[in-house]
XYZ file of C-alpha atoms in Angstrom:
767
model
C 13.373 14.206 -23.604
C 15.964 11.782 -21.848
C 17.631 13.643 -19.058
C 18.102 13.053 -15.563
C 15.707 15.886 -14.849
C 12.735 14.267 -15.517
C 13.538 11.436 -12.362
C 12.467 11.907 -9.324
C 14.980 11.977 -6.558
C 17.383 13.748 -8.894
C 15.264 16.709 -10.808
C 14.899 18.926 -8.199
C 18.095 18.717 -5.944
C 18.281 22.448 -4.361
C 21.473 23.909 -2.872
C 19.946 25.716 -0.747
C 16.995 24.833 1.704
C 15.460 28.324 3.000
C 11.828 27.200 3.917
C 12.180 24.252 6.525
C 10.621 25.128 9.236
C 10.345 23.165 12.201
C 9.314 22.769 15.476
C 8.519 19.845 17.900
C 7.428 17.093 17.105
C 3.645 16.183 17.549
C 2.380 14.090 20.773
C -1.417 13.109 19.581
C -2.993 12.964 16.769
C -6.179 14.322 15.219
C -8.000 16.688 17.278
C -8.595 20.082 15.750
C -5.587 20.612 13.583
C -6.955 17.101 11.978
C -10.004 18.863 11.957
C -8.421 21.684 10.329
C -6.013 20.244 7.926
C -9.835 18.657 6.426
C -11.339 21.687 5.968
C -8.432 23.427 4.225
C -7.731 20.717 1.659
C -11.461 20.309 0.776
C -12.162 23.893 1.211
C -9.254 24.737 -1.635
C -9.940 21.705 -3.960
C -13.432 22.216 -4.360
C -15.372 24.525 -2.448
C -17.065 24.644 1.188
C -20.265 23.659 0.322
C -19.409 20.941 -2.797
C -17.040 19.336 -0.543
C -19.157 18.666 2.469
C -21.805 17.271 0.554
C -18.662 14.985 -0.665
C -17.664 13.917 2.128
C -20.905 12.863 4.455
C -21.217 10.719 0.774
C -17.650 8.578 1.459
C -17.446 5.623 3.227
C -21.761 5.787 3.802
C -24.168 3.003 3.189
C -24.801 3.864 -0.526
C -22.407 6.453 -1.225
C -18.886 6.173 -2.282
C -15.805 4.860 -1.144
C -12.787 7.140 0.310
C -10.444 6.799 -2.603
C -7.202 6.201 -0.012
C -6.497 3.176 2.084
C -8.844 -0.288 2.741
C -9.530 0.418 6.498
C -12.918 -1.256 6.934
C -15.897 0.660 7.939
C -18.174 -0.236 10.652
C -20.570 -3.116 10.119
C -24.221 -2.300 11.518
C -23.505 1.545 11.492
C -22.032 5.142 9.692
C -21.352 8.473 12.342
C -23.298 10.995 10.926
C -21.261 13.209 11.059
C -18.693 11.589 8.712
C -16.860 7.851 8.408
C -13.784 9.486 6.847
C -10.422 10.622 8.394
C -8.728 13.803 7.235
C -6.530 11.766 5.062
C -9.482 10.682 2.995
C -10.880 14.089 3.210
C -7.033 15.138 1.552
C -7.257 11.643 -1.148
C -11.427 13.536 -1.913
C -10.530 16.874 -2.702
C -7.261 15.795 -5.120
C -9.724 13.871 -7.123
C -12.508 16.059 -7.034
C -10.890 19.295 -7.178
C -11.788 21.709 -9.555
C -8.462 22.463 -11.749
C -7.927 21.414 -14.624
C -5.127 19.554 -17.013
C -7.087 19.819 -20.725
C -4.941 20.144 -24.378
C -4.387 23.738 -23.744
C -2.344 22.744 -20.307
C -0.006 19.874 -22.013
C -0.014 22.938 -25.400
C 1.347 24.955 -22.939
C 4.103 23.078 -20.989
C 6.672 20.729 -22.690
C 7.236 17.411 -21.061
C 10.626 18.621 -20.438
C 9.361 21.128 -18.617
C 6.687 19.446 -16.794
C 9.560 16.786 -15.347
C 11.886 19.408 -14.273
C 8.779 20.518 -11.675
C 8.408 18.636 -8.193
C 5.908 15.970 -7.560
C 4.202 17.856 -5.496
C 2.833 20.828 -8.135
C 2.224 18.236 -10.815
C -0.338 16.862 -8.490
C -1.925 19.831 -7.803
C -2.240 21.426 -11.421
C -5.452 19.594 -11.502
C -7.733 16.180 -12.930
C -6.843 15.108 -16.166
C -9.796 16.217 -18.963
C -9.190 14.065 -22.133
C -7.090 11.417 -23.371
C -3.783 12.152 -25.046
C -0.491 11.155 -27.394
C 2.810 11.644 -26.875
C 4.139 10.792 -30.325
C 8.332 9.825 -31.139
C 8.767 13.048 -32.749
C 7.061 15.899 -30.435
C 7.926 17.201 -26.853
C 4.001 17.839 -26.004
C 1.145 15.758 -25.177
C -1.697 16.344 -28.007
C -5.380 15.254 -27.574
C -6.178 12.319 -29.569
C -9.872 10.638 -29.746
C -10.966 7.344 -28.075
C -11.028 5.724 -30.931
C -7.417 6.246 -32.256
C -6.219 5.649 -28.756
C -7.520 2.515 -28.745
C -6.732 1.288 -32.522
C -3.193 2.747 -31.067
C -2.981 0.474 -28.345
C -4.413 -2.731 -29.907
C -2.216 -2.782 -33.158
C 0.668 -1.755 -31.032
C -0.262 -4.978 -29.512
C -1.325 -7.222 -31.723
C 1.909 -5.881 -33.375
C 4.103 -7.551 -31.028
C 6.277 -11.056 -31.454
C 4.629 -13.161 -28.181
C 2.049 -11.487 -25.494
C 4.805 -11.802 -23.433
C 6.402 -9.310 -24.303
C 3.625 -6.845 -23.055
C 3.263 -5.849 -19.208
C 0.321 -4.495 -17.314
C 0.309 -2.859 -13.851
C -2.389 -2.274 -11.931
C -2.859 0.001 -8.805
C -4.775 -0.514 -6.063
C -8.014 1.358 -5.819
C -8.900 -0.559 -9.462
C -13.016 -1.740 -8.502
C -13.728 -5.601 -8.901
C -15.241 -5.273 -11.940
C -12.616 -3.183 -13.442
C -9.856 -5.944 -12.463
C -11.822 -8.542 -13.274
C -12.059 -7.622 -16.520
C -8.847 -6.009 -17.131
C -7.199 -9.853 -15.865
C -10.155 -11.305 -18.123
C -8.572 -8.902 -20.936
C -4.915 -9.712 -20.018
C -4.618 -13.961 -20.238
C -7.393 -13.895 -23.236
C -4.367 -11.689 -25.352
C -1.802 -14.308 -23.588
C 0.167 -13.683 -20.612
C -0.008 -13.841 -17.047
C 2.177 -10.697 -16.988
C 0.263 -9.003 -14.701
C 2.361 -7.209 -11.863
C 0.180 -4.970 -9.407
C 1.174 -2.550 -6.103
C 1.152 -6.226 -3.713
C 4.371 -6.949 -5.426
C 5.881 -3.849 -3.415
C 4.265 -3.746 -0.178
C 1.972 -7.231 1.013
C 3.289 -9.346 -1.191
C 5.498 -10.893 2.277
C 2.007 -10.981 4.147
C 0.599 -13.263 1.266
C 3.464 -15.565 1.160
C 3.768 -15.384 4.859
C 0.363 -16.272 6.078
C -0.581 -18.488 2.706
C 2.552 -20.946 3.723
C 1.146 -20.873 7.908
C -2.575 -20.557 8.235
C -3.584 -21.044 4.550
C -4.593 -17.677 2.729
C -3.378 -14.320 2.134
C -5.076 -12.149 3.873
C -6.200 -11.055 7.349
C -8.245 -13.514 10.059
C -9.813 -10.422 11.918
C -12.881 -8.007 11.405
C -12.670 -5.109 12.909
C -15.194 -6.228 15.885
C -12.357 -8.220 16.834
C -10.004 -5.174 17.188
C -12.270 -3.561 19.523
C -12.440 -6.881 21.402
C -8.635 -8.093 21.618
C -7.492 -8.365 24.915
C -3.783 -6.908 23.470
C -3.316 -5.283 20.168
C 0.556 -5.108 19.012
C 0.976 -2.590 16.290
C 4.600 -3.380 14.325
C 6.125 -1.923 11.774
C 2.902 0.660 10.835
C 2.413 4.243 11.472
C -2.082 4.469 11.305
C -1.910 7.840 12.258
C -0.993 8.626 9.133
C -1.537 6.152 7.045
C -4.698 4.734 8.000
C -5.942 6.693 10.941
C -9.316 5.468 11.322
C -7.424 2.583 12.596
C -7.016 4.912 15.523
C -10.804 4.912 16.371
C -10.270 1.099 16.888
C -7.994 1.186 18.782
C -9.180 3.605 20.837
C -12.374 1.871 21.193
C -11.033 -1.092 22.301
C -8.342 0.669 25.423
C -11.989 1.599 26.331
C -12.647 -1.499 26.401
C -9.846 -3.033 28.702
C -7.424 -3.791 26.513
C -3.918 -3.200 25.769
C -2.214 -1.964 23.336
C 1.970 -2.086 22.268
C 3.581 -0.539 19.632
C 6.988 -1.808 17.562
C 7.990 0.769 15.680
C 11.795 2.450 14.797
C 9.894 5.495 15.332
C 7.066 6.474 18.047
C 4.762 8.298 16.180
C 2.055 10.626 17.372
C -0.756 8.323 15.917
C -0.127 5.789 18.517
C 1.033 7.593 21.798
C -2.278 9.509 22.133
C -5.515 10.196 20.121
C -8.450 13.039 20.054
C -11.179 12.187 17.959
C -12.123 14.887 16.208
C -16.072 13.728 16.136
C -16.045 14.092 19.924
C -16.267 16.970 21.480
C -14.291 15.798 24.658
C -11.154 14.636 23.129
C -11.212 17.724 21.182
C -11.328 19.539 24.063
C -9.391 17.323 26.960
C -6.437 14.993 26.269
C -8.112 13.211 24.639
C -6.885 8.255 25.242
C -3.681 7.465 25.759
C -3.324 4.331 22.551
C 0.166 2.794 24.085
C 0.870 1.067 26.947
C 4.042 -0.285 26.234
C 6.214 1.613 23.271
C 8.683 -1.200 21.814
C 11.509 1.490 20.313
C 12.247 -2.014 17.498
C 16.048 -1.328 15.678
C 15.377 -1.748 11.824
C 14.137 -4.787 10.558
C 14.908 -5.973 14.610
C 11.939 -7.752 14.509
C 12.732 -11.537 15.028
C 15.069 -11.219 17.116
C 12.153 -9.422 19.222
C 9.563 -11.916 18.514
C 12.264 -14.738 19.551
C 12.662 -13.148 22.771
C 8.835 -13.039 23.849
C 8.636 -16.374 22.800
C 11.359 -17.804 24.667
C 9.730 -15.669 28.172
C 5.972 -17.851 27.170
C 8.022 -21.139 27.301
C 9.535 -20.128 30.361
C 6.329 -19.403 31.906
C 5.052 -22.662 30.350
C 6.888 -24.360 31.997
C 6.983 -22.942 35.597
C 2.905 -22.854 34.812
C 1.805 -26.320 32.909
C -0.707 -25.553 30.596
C -1.590 -22.084 31.986
C 0.249 -20.275 28.967
C 0.414 -22.233 26.114
C -2.827 -23.038 24.263
C -1.510 -26.777 23.922
C -4.989 -28.300 23.024
C -5.500 -25.611 19.706
C -1.819 -26.516 19.558
C -2.546 -30.061 19.620
C -5.557 -29.657 17.493
C -4.917 -27.521 14.323
C -0.968 -26.888 14.251
C 2.016 -28.551 12.892
C 6.243 -27.918 13.332
C 5.992 -27.387 17.559
C 8.871 -29.308 18.155
C 10.533 -28.073 15.540
C 10.115 -24.218 16.778
C 10.882 -25.324 20.680
C 14.084 -26.481 19.508
C 14.929 -23.748 17.479
C 14.501 -21.224 20.223
C 16.584 -23.028 22.661
C 19.884 -22.165 20.690
C 19.055 -19.057 21.451
C 20.150 -16.044 24.953
C 17.455 -13.877 25.489
C 19.869 -11.110 26.422
C 21.016 -11.513 23.200
C 18.203 -10.977 21.496
C 17.159 -8.149 23.207
C 20.663 -6.288 21.877
C 19.633 -7.330 18.730
C 16.281 -6.191 18.447
C 17.411 -2.621 20.517
C 14.699 -3.410 22.818
C 15.643 -3.195 26.635
C 14.958 -6.615 28.151
C 13.250 -5.013 31.080
C 10.150 -4.166 28.467
C 10.546 -6.884 27.126
C 10.206 -8.993 29.537
C 6.314 -6.710 30.387
C 5.162 -7.319 27.107
C 5.629 -10.605 27.716
C 3.686 -10.726 30.871
C 0.712 -9.353 28.789
C 0.812 -12.375 26.516
C 1.059 -15.078 29.011
C -2.017 -13.420 30.991
C -4.549 -12.710 27.612
C -5.379 -14.882 25.114
C -7.449 -12.855 22.412
C -4.177 -10.889 20.838
C -4.021 -9.349 17.671
C -0.764 -8.218 15.690
C -1.211 -5.875 13.192
C 1.678 -5.066 10.850
C 2.078 -2.765 7.480
C 5.296 -2.653 5.747
C 8.140 -2.337 8.550
C 7.013 -5.960 8.407
C 7.539 -6.970 4.910
C 9.652 -4.845 3.107
C 12.765 -6.327 4.481
C 15.072 -8.744 2.780
C 13.847 -11.047 5.559
C 10.042 -9.693 5.347
C 8.475 -13.797 4.718
C 10.188 -14.606 7.294
C 9.253 -11.839 9.430
C 5.273 -12.645 8.933
C 5.506 -16.123 9.561
C 7.531 -15.820 13.330
C 4.532 -12.784 14.089
C 1.783 -15.777 13.196
C 4.024 -18.713 14.867
C 3.226 -15.784 18.174
C -0.360 -16.380 17.953
C -0.007 -19.429 17.349
C 1.745 -19.917 20.781
C -1.425 -18.603 22.494
C -4.012 -19.667 20.111
C -4.845 -16.766 18.963
C -6.077 -17.067 15.839
C -9.491 -18.492 14.557
C -10.980 -16.884 17.821
C -12.661 -13.322 19.195
C -10.842 -10.526 19.304
C -7.843 -12.806 18.362
C -5.922 -13.079 14.578
C -3.647 -11.550 12.102
C -4.496 -8.214 10.942
C -2.366 -6.970 8.038
C -2.819 -3.136 7.023
C -3.655 -3.272 3.488
C -2.819 0.023 1.432
C -5.350 1.484 -1.146
C -8.741 0.681 -0.937
C -9.705 -2.285 -3.516
C -5.485 -3.515 -3.384
C -7.149 -6.560 -1.329
C -9.878 -6.737 -4.063
C -7.283 -6.361 -7.036
C -5.678 -9.995 -6.242
C -8.882 -11.653 -5.446
C -10.069 -10.810 -8.604
C -6.703 -12.252 -10.266
C -4.639 -9.388 -10.860
C -1.971 -11.849 -10.255
C 1.399 -12.788 -12.041
C 1.016 -16.217 -10.316
C -2.330 -17.542 -10.967
C -3.627 -20.709 -9.252
C -4.413 -23.664 -11.814
C -8.026 -23.869 -10.642
C -8.628 -20.482 -10.873
C -7.489 -20.691 -14.926
C -9.553 -23.224 -15.288
C -12.757 -21.807 -14.334
C -11.775 -19.233 -16.381
C -11.142 -21.281 -19.221
C -14.366 -23.012 -18.596
C -16.153 -19.916 -18.304
C -15.451 -18.441 -21.384
C -13.971 -20.861 -24.149
C -10.430 -19.775 -24.031
C -6.557 -21.516 -22.605
C -5.336 -19.750 -20.758
C -1.797 -19.027 -20.248
C -0.172 -21.486 -17.864
C 3.740 -19.555 -17.785
C 4.092 -17.615 -14.813
C 4.464 -13.973 -15.401
C 6.335 -10.885 -13.832
C 6.111 -9.090 -10.960
C 6.799 -5.658 -10.493
C 10.403 -6.192 -10.312
C 11.451 -9.068 -12.930
C 8.880 -6.206 -14.963
C 11.091 -4.282 -14.540
C 14.265 -5.894 -15.696
C 12.821 -7.053 -18.503
C 11.598 -3.412 -19.624
C 15.012 -2.463 -18.701
C 16.922 -5.380 -21.577
C 13.917 -4.758 -24.037
C 12.473 -8.275 -23.221
C 9.290 -6.224 -22.545
C 7.906 -3.771 -24.762
C 4.258 -2.111 -23.713
C 4.067 -0.730 -20.938
C 0.537 -0.586 -19.779
C -0.666 0.765 -16.156
C -4.010 0.917 -14.706
C -3.778 3.781 -12.454
C -0.633 4.267 -9.569
C 2.415 6.472 -10.399
C 4.524 3.037 -11.632
C 7.863 5.240 -11.873
C 7.589 6.873 -8.462
C 6.468 4.246 -6.719
C 8.913 1.071 -7.307
C 12.699 0.646 -5.994
C 15.531 1.987 -8.832
C 13.960 5.003 -10.038
C 16.968 6.034 -12.334
C 16.897 2.439 -13.275
C 12.916 1.653 -13.606
C 13.620 4.785 -15.568
C 15.452 3.749 -18.340
C 13.160 1.026 -18.722
C 10.337 2.695 -19.289
C 12.311 4.974 -22.283
C 13.517 1.423 -23.402
C 9.293 0.524 -24.307
C 7.757 1.708 -27.902
C 4.356 2.276 -25.333
C 3.367 3.303 -22.423
C 0.336 3.644 -21.543
C -1.337 5.327 -17.728
C -4.843 4.900 -16.958
C -5.121 7.407 -14.647
C -7.474 11.370 -12.830
C -3.889 13.379 -12.260
C -0.419 14.271 -14.266
C 1.621 12.299 -12.438
C 5.981 11.483 -13.058
C 5.364 8.461 -14.894
C 3.901 10.469 -17.537
C 6.937 11.829 -18.270
C 9.455 9.080 -18.255
C 7.851 7.321 -21.202
C 8.166 5.068 -24.692
C 8.757 6.302 -27.915
C 4.718 6.569 -27.693
C 2.722 7.511 -24.708
C -0.787 7.933 -24.342
C -2.303 8.962 -21.149
C -6.016 7.468 -21.048
C -8.235 10.000 -17.587
C -11.027 7.438 -15.800
C -13.852 8.514 -13.882
C -12.730 8.987 -10.502
C -14.613 7.126 -6.997
C -16.451 9.633 -6.205
C -17.992 10.402 -9.823
C -21.305 9.443 -10.939
C -20.890 6.363 -14.093
C -23.705 6.305 -16.129
C -23.166 3.542 -19.166
C -26.380 2.914 -21.594
C -27.700 0.676 -18.986
C -27.489 3.648 -16.556
C -26.267 4.640 -13.546
C -23.509 2.077 -12.755
C -21.913 1.272 -8.920
C -18.411 -0.607 -8.394
C -17.449 -3.309 -6.000
C -14.250 -3.217 -3.530
C -12.681 -5.508 -1.166
C -11.689 -4.013 2.319
C -8.620 -4.564 4.575
C -10.695 -7.629 5.983
C -12.958 -8.794 3.768
C -15.495 -7.449 3.336
C -17.227 -6.365 -0.623
C -19.121 -4.066 -0.897
C -20.406 -0.969 -2.958
C -19.052 2.090 -3.689
C -21.022 4.867 -6.193
C -19.920 7.897 -6.833
C -22.671 10.811 -6.893
C -20.394 14.229 -8.551
C -20.843 14.689 -11.676
C -17.585 13.850 -13.447
C -14.468 16.053 -14.347
C -15.088 15.670 -18.162
C -17.601 14.602 -20.191
C -14.729 13.296 -22.085
C -13.856 10.727 -19.098
C -14.359 6.874 -19.055
C -14.955 4.559 -16.681
C -12.462 1.896 -16.178
C -14.316 -0.633 -17.121
C -15.295 0.697 -20.130
C -11.287 1.412 -20.865
C -10.847 -2.214 -20.889
C -13.929 -3.654 -22.756
C -12.929 -1.285 -25.711
C -8.848 -2.010 -25.149
C -9.961 -5.942 -25.124
C -12.904 -4.678 -28.247
C -9.519 -3.477 -30.100
C -7.063 -5.677 -28.997
C -9.022 -9.389 -29.783
C -10.485 -11.529 -31.859
C -14.267 -12.240 -31.279
C -15.462 -14.309 -28.748
C -18.914 -14.850 -28.244
C -19.077 -16.347 -24.598
C -16.943 -12.744 -23.520
C -19.835 -9.522 -23.912
C -17.290 -6.703 -23.581
C -19.877 -4.076 -25.220
C -22.724 -5.813 -22.987
C -20.606 -5.718 -19.502
C -19.242 -2.180 -20.458
C -22.687 -1.186 -20.674
C -24.069 -2.812 -17.441
C -21.354 -3.981 -14.453
C -24.096 -6.284 -13.038
C -23.041 -8.535 -15.960
C -19.714 -8.016 -14.887
C -20.527 -9.348 -11.530
C -22.086 -11.958 -12.944
C -19.313 -13.308 -14.407
C -17.200 -13.263 -11.366
C -20.034 -15.086 -9.522
C -19.293 -18.108 -12.036
C -15.721 -17.823 -11.935
C -14.486 -17.182 -8.133
C -16.033 -18.959 -4.933
C -17.222 -16.797 -2.286
C -19.481 -14.565 -4.521
C -22.498 -16.374 -4.207
C -25.681 -14.048 -4.922
C -23.450 -11.723 -6.229
C -25.506 -8.518 -6.499
C -28.200 -9.000 -4.227
C -26.158 -9.273 -1.506
C -23.391 -6.452 -2.606
C -26.537 -4.376 -2.511
C -27.165 -5.362 1.260
C -26.262 -2.183 3.024
C -22.348 -2.802 4.079
C -21.744 -5.818 1.550
C -20.854 -9.334 2.594
C -17.836 -11.233 3.893
C -15.570 -13.272 2.159
C -15.037 -16.913 3.196
C -11.720 -17.441 5.531
C -10.903 -20.498 6.724
C -8.295 -19.047 9.015
C -11.539 -17.000 10.926
C -12.912 -20.542 11.320
C -9.621 -22.059 11.814
C -10.208 -24.303 8.940
C -6.767 -23.726 7.151
C -6.232 -24.302 3.860
C -2.439 -26.235 3.783
C -1.759 -29.528 2.122
C -2.319 -31.180 5.514
C -4.882 -28.675 6.956
C -2.762 -27.707 9.482
C -1.509 -24.745 10.830
C 2.389 -24.671 10.696
C 4.719 -23.031 13.560
C 7.818 -22.303 10.971
C 11.282 -21.900 11.958
C 13.209 -18.418 10.771
C 17.162 -17.243 10.715
C 17.554 -14.498 12.715
C 19.049 -11.543 10.530
C 21.683 -9.629 10.754
C 22.147 -5.852 11.314
C 25.220 -5.923 9.761
C 26.742 -2.127 8.100
C 30.017 -0.785 8.526
C 31.857 1.658 10.367
C 30.685 4.263 8.272
C 27.113 3.086 7.391
C 23.647 3.497 8.308
C 20.929 1.642 7.428
C 17.802 3.743 5.997
C 14.057 3.067 5.688
C 11.691 4.489 3.732
C 8.355 6.692 5.109
C 5.354 8.627 4.215
C 4.921 11.895 5.621
C 1.520 13.330 6.649
C 1.012 15.087 4.226
C 1.111 12.228 1.807
C -0.404 8.568 0.367
C 1.440 6.825 -1.158
C 2.551 8.397 -3.832
C 0.609 11.128 -3.383
C 2.220 14.933 -2.284
C -0.625 16.726 -1.058
C 0.966 18.940 0.830
C 4.586 20.029 2.245
C 4.058 19.700 5.890
C 5.018 16.800 7.931
C 2.795 17.653 11.054
C 3.146 14.928 13.302
C 6.684 14.572 12.795
C 7.182 18.558 13.066
C 8.716 19.005 9.816
C 7.099 21.675 7.683
C 7.492 22.796 3.883
C 10.664 20.224 2.995
C 10.549 17.024 2.006
C 14.331 16.320 1.209
C 15.294 15.150 4.724
C 16.712 12.799 7.245
C 15.942 11.520 10.313
C 18.942 10.572 12.346
C 20.035 10.288 15.080
C 21.117 12.653 17.567
C 23.979 10.317 18.324
C 25.167 9.469 15.323
C 25.141 12.933 14.356
C 27.604 14.289 16.993
C 30.059 11.453 15.863
C 29.733 12.134 12.022
C 29.806 15.649 13.051
C 27.227 16.464 11.919
C 25.086 19.483 12.868
C 20.624 19.912 12.546
C 19.904 21.038 9.161
C 23.292 20.645 8.013
C 23.228 19.842 3.738
C 24.067 16.165 2.794
C 24.358 13.685 0.050
C 23.264 10.129 0.459
C 24.703 7.120 -1.294
C 23.558 4.032 -0.915
C 25.512 0.544 -1.132
C 24.449 -2.317 -2.543
C 27.119 -5.278 -4.136
C 29.211 -3.269 -4.962
C 27.220 -0.528 -6.994
C 26.532 2.804 -5.815
C 23.671 4.874 -5.749
C 23.017 8.954 -5.119
C 20.882 11.052 -4.200
C 21.877 14.599 -3.243
C 20.904 17.597 -0.991
C 19.226 16.701 1.782
C 18.423 18.478 5.474
C 19.584 16.334 7.984
C 16.986 16.343 11.281
C 17.855 15.055 14.697
C 15.041 12.540 15.721
C 14.113 10.041 18.085
C 15.327 6.909 16.137
C 17.115 3.968 16.922
C 21.300 3.947 16.838
C 22.882 3.410 12.681
C 19.172 4.026 11.510
C 17.972 6.532 9.526
C 14.626 7.318 7.852
C 13.846 9.316 4.501
C 10.396 10.220 2.372
C 9.720 8.414 -0.368
C 10.001 8.879 -3.503
C 12.720 10.775 -2.895
C 14.974 8.153 -2.278
C 13.768 5.158 -3.884
C 15.850 6.176 -6.031
C 18.588 4.601 -3.173
C 16.681 1.536 -3.451
C 18.394 -1.322 -5.785
C 16.306 -2.962 -7.774
C 17.672 -6.677 -6.759
C 17.356 -6.272 -3.248
C 14.491 -7.722 -2.911
C 12.822 -10.338 -0.216
C 13.081 -14.174 -0.746
C 10.085 -15.397 -1.816
C 7.690 -12.071 -1.827
C 10.627 -10.076 -4.190
C 8.990 -7.093 -2.432
C 11.927 -4.567 -2.654
C 13.705 -3.721 0.430
C 13.153 -0.438 0.965
C 13.175 -0.562 4.875
C 16.303 -1.588 4.249
C 18.663 -0.046 2.694
C 22.923 0.635 3.524
C 24.245 4.161 2.976
C 26.318 6.402 3.942
C 26.114 10.473 4.252
C 28.831 12.482 3.171
C 28.404 16.266 4.337
C 27.605 18.866 1.520
C-alpha cells in the first residue's frame, strides 16, 4: 500500500497521449460557451429541475453560499437570473451529484486500485455516504459507526505523548461556526498546530499587509471596484478562478475606469468578457476589459513596480504637488524618504528589462497612475507564491501609498481570496501563530489555559510528520496531499502517522495515502439542509471583502449518515476532552446561535452577531485600513524597501509556475478541458515559449520529462506534452496538482513560508 503509484504526479504517466486536442486560445470569457458548460455539468450530475432549483438559491439572500470562491455578492441586490458563474455551477454540481460512494463501493475497490485512478476519476465517483475506517491489516475501507469513529479518534489523541504530536488542518470551506469550535477544541486539547490552506496561498498577503497597513485583509469593497478609475489585476486569472469578478470589472469599465493586467500569460477573461446574463453581450462582442496588458516575466513584478514608482517621482518633480499625495504621505505614512533613496539606486531601463515589460508600456501605465487617484491593485497567487512573496505585496502597497490610494472610495488593496470562507477561518482563530489578546479572550471566556507556543504551519507540519514528531493528522475538509508541495515527500509524511482523519464530502487522493489507520468522516455539503435537535440551522461565512453573511442549505442531505462540521467537532471534543461546564459542546451542536454568541464574546467586530447575520447581505467587519486607521505600532502605514529579485536560471533551465485549468477549482478537477487556453482532454502538459522550444529542439506535443532542481536535489515528473504558448522566454506553466511533486518542501517564501509554486527551476528532457 506504499506504492508510488498512489502519489499524484507519479501515478498516471501514460506513454502515449491519444486524447489531446488543441484549438486556438479563446479571445473572450463567458458568453454562450460558459452557459453551455455550466448547464452540462449541472444536468449531468443533478438533473435539470433539481439543478436549476439549487442554482436559483445559491448566493441569494436566505440561500446558501457558493462552495467555490470567496468573491463577494452585491450588498443590496441579487440577480433574478441567478447570482453564480460557470465555475460556481460546476462546484455545486460536484457537491450535489446524485452519485454515491457507499460501503459497497469501498468493498469493491481496494485502496491500491483506487490509487491507480486519476484525480478526475476519483472525484467523479460521488458523495461519500458513511463514516469509513481503514485498518492496518486491510486494503479496503470498511464502514464504522460514528460512535466507534469518535472513540477511536479520542483514544488515539489522548494516547499521544504530547498534544503537539497532532496536526489539525483546515481547508477554506469550513464555516465560521465550525472553525471557531475547531480551533477552540484544538487549543483545549493543548496545541496551536492549526495549519490551513492560507499557509499555501495568501499567507504572504496577510504578512505583507499586516506589516504595512496593519490588517492582513484587503481594504476595498465591491462598490469600490465599480468606482475605481484604475484597476491593476496582477498575477491573477479571474476568468477561471473568480469569474464573477469579471462582471465587477465590466461595471468599472462602463463607468469609465481603466484596467491594467499584469501577468505572464494572456488570459481570456481579461481580454474580453461576454456577460452570460446580458443578451447584448451574448449576441455581440462583449466588453474589452484590459486597456493595457503588461506581460511580465515570472516574478518580474517588483522590477515593474519600482519602474512605475520612479516614473511617478519623475512626474512629481516636473509638477510638484500634482502627482503624489504628499498630504496623505505626511499625515498617515512612515518610511517615504527611505523608499525615495532606494529607488534612486535603480536604472529605469534595467528595471524594464528585469520585468520583461517594454518600457513604452510601463510609461503608458505610469501615465494612468499619474492622472488618477482612485486606484485598486488586485492580486492572487502570481504574487504570493515566491520566495519574495511578502515583498511583492509590500511593493504593491508602496505604489498605492504614493498616490494616497488606500482608505478612499474606489481605491485600495484587494487580495482576491480563493476558497469560500478561507478568510473567515482565519478571523475565527484558525492560525498557528495566534495573537496573545485572542488567547486571553478564549481563556477568560472558557476557563482554560491556551497553549502559547506557536504551532506548525503547512510546511513545518509536513516536516514534523515526516520526522515522526507528529503522529496524528486531522483534515477538516480539503485534499491535503494534492494541495501541498513536494508530493512524494508529503506522502511519506502522511504514511508515517499512526492515524489520518479526513472530514470530506467526496473521495480524493488524501484518502488513499494514509497513516497506519485512516478515517473518513463524511459531512454535509454547503447546499444541504442542516437539521439538528434545535431545528434547522444555518452557518455564516466571510467573503473576500470582509462581509459576514448567512448560508442556509436547502437540499436533502446526500445520506442520512452525514454529520455537519460543527457536529463532528463537538462529538470529537466530547470523546477527547474532560468535561468543562463553561464549554457546552452538546448545546453548541444543537443550536448554532449559541456558537455565534460565543464568537461574539471573543472576537471583536461581531457585536449583535445573531441579529446582524440574519439581515439581508450580512454585515461588514471593522477594517482600519479602509478608514485610514492603521493598526501598526506607530499608527502609520509603512513604506518598505524591498530587494530586487534576480531571475537566475542556468542555460539549460526554465522557470515553471503552476496554474489551474478552466475545468478545475483548487484540487478539484471538474473536467479534462482548459477551454480558454485551447487544451482539451489532457492535463499533463507544459506550456512553453515557441522560441525556447525551437532552441531546445522541441516540437508541439513532444513528450518530455520534467525535473526540478533545488539545492542539489532533483525531483522528477514524467511524461508531459509540450504546448507552444504565448509566455515570456525561459518561463513555463503546468497544471497542479500534477506538478506539485516538483515543488520542494523547503522552497518557501521568506516570512510567510508559502510554498514557491510560481517559481520552480526545471529542466525539460525529451522522452
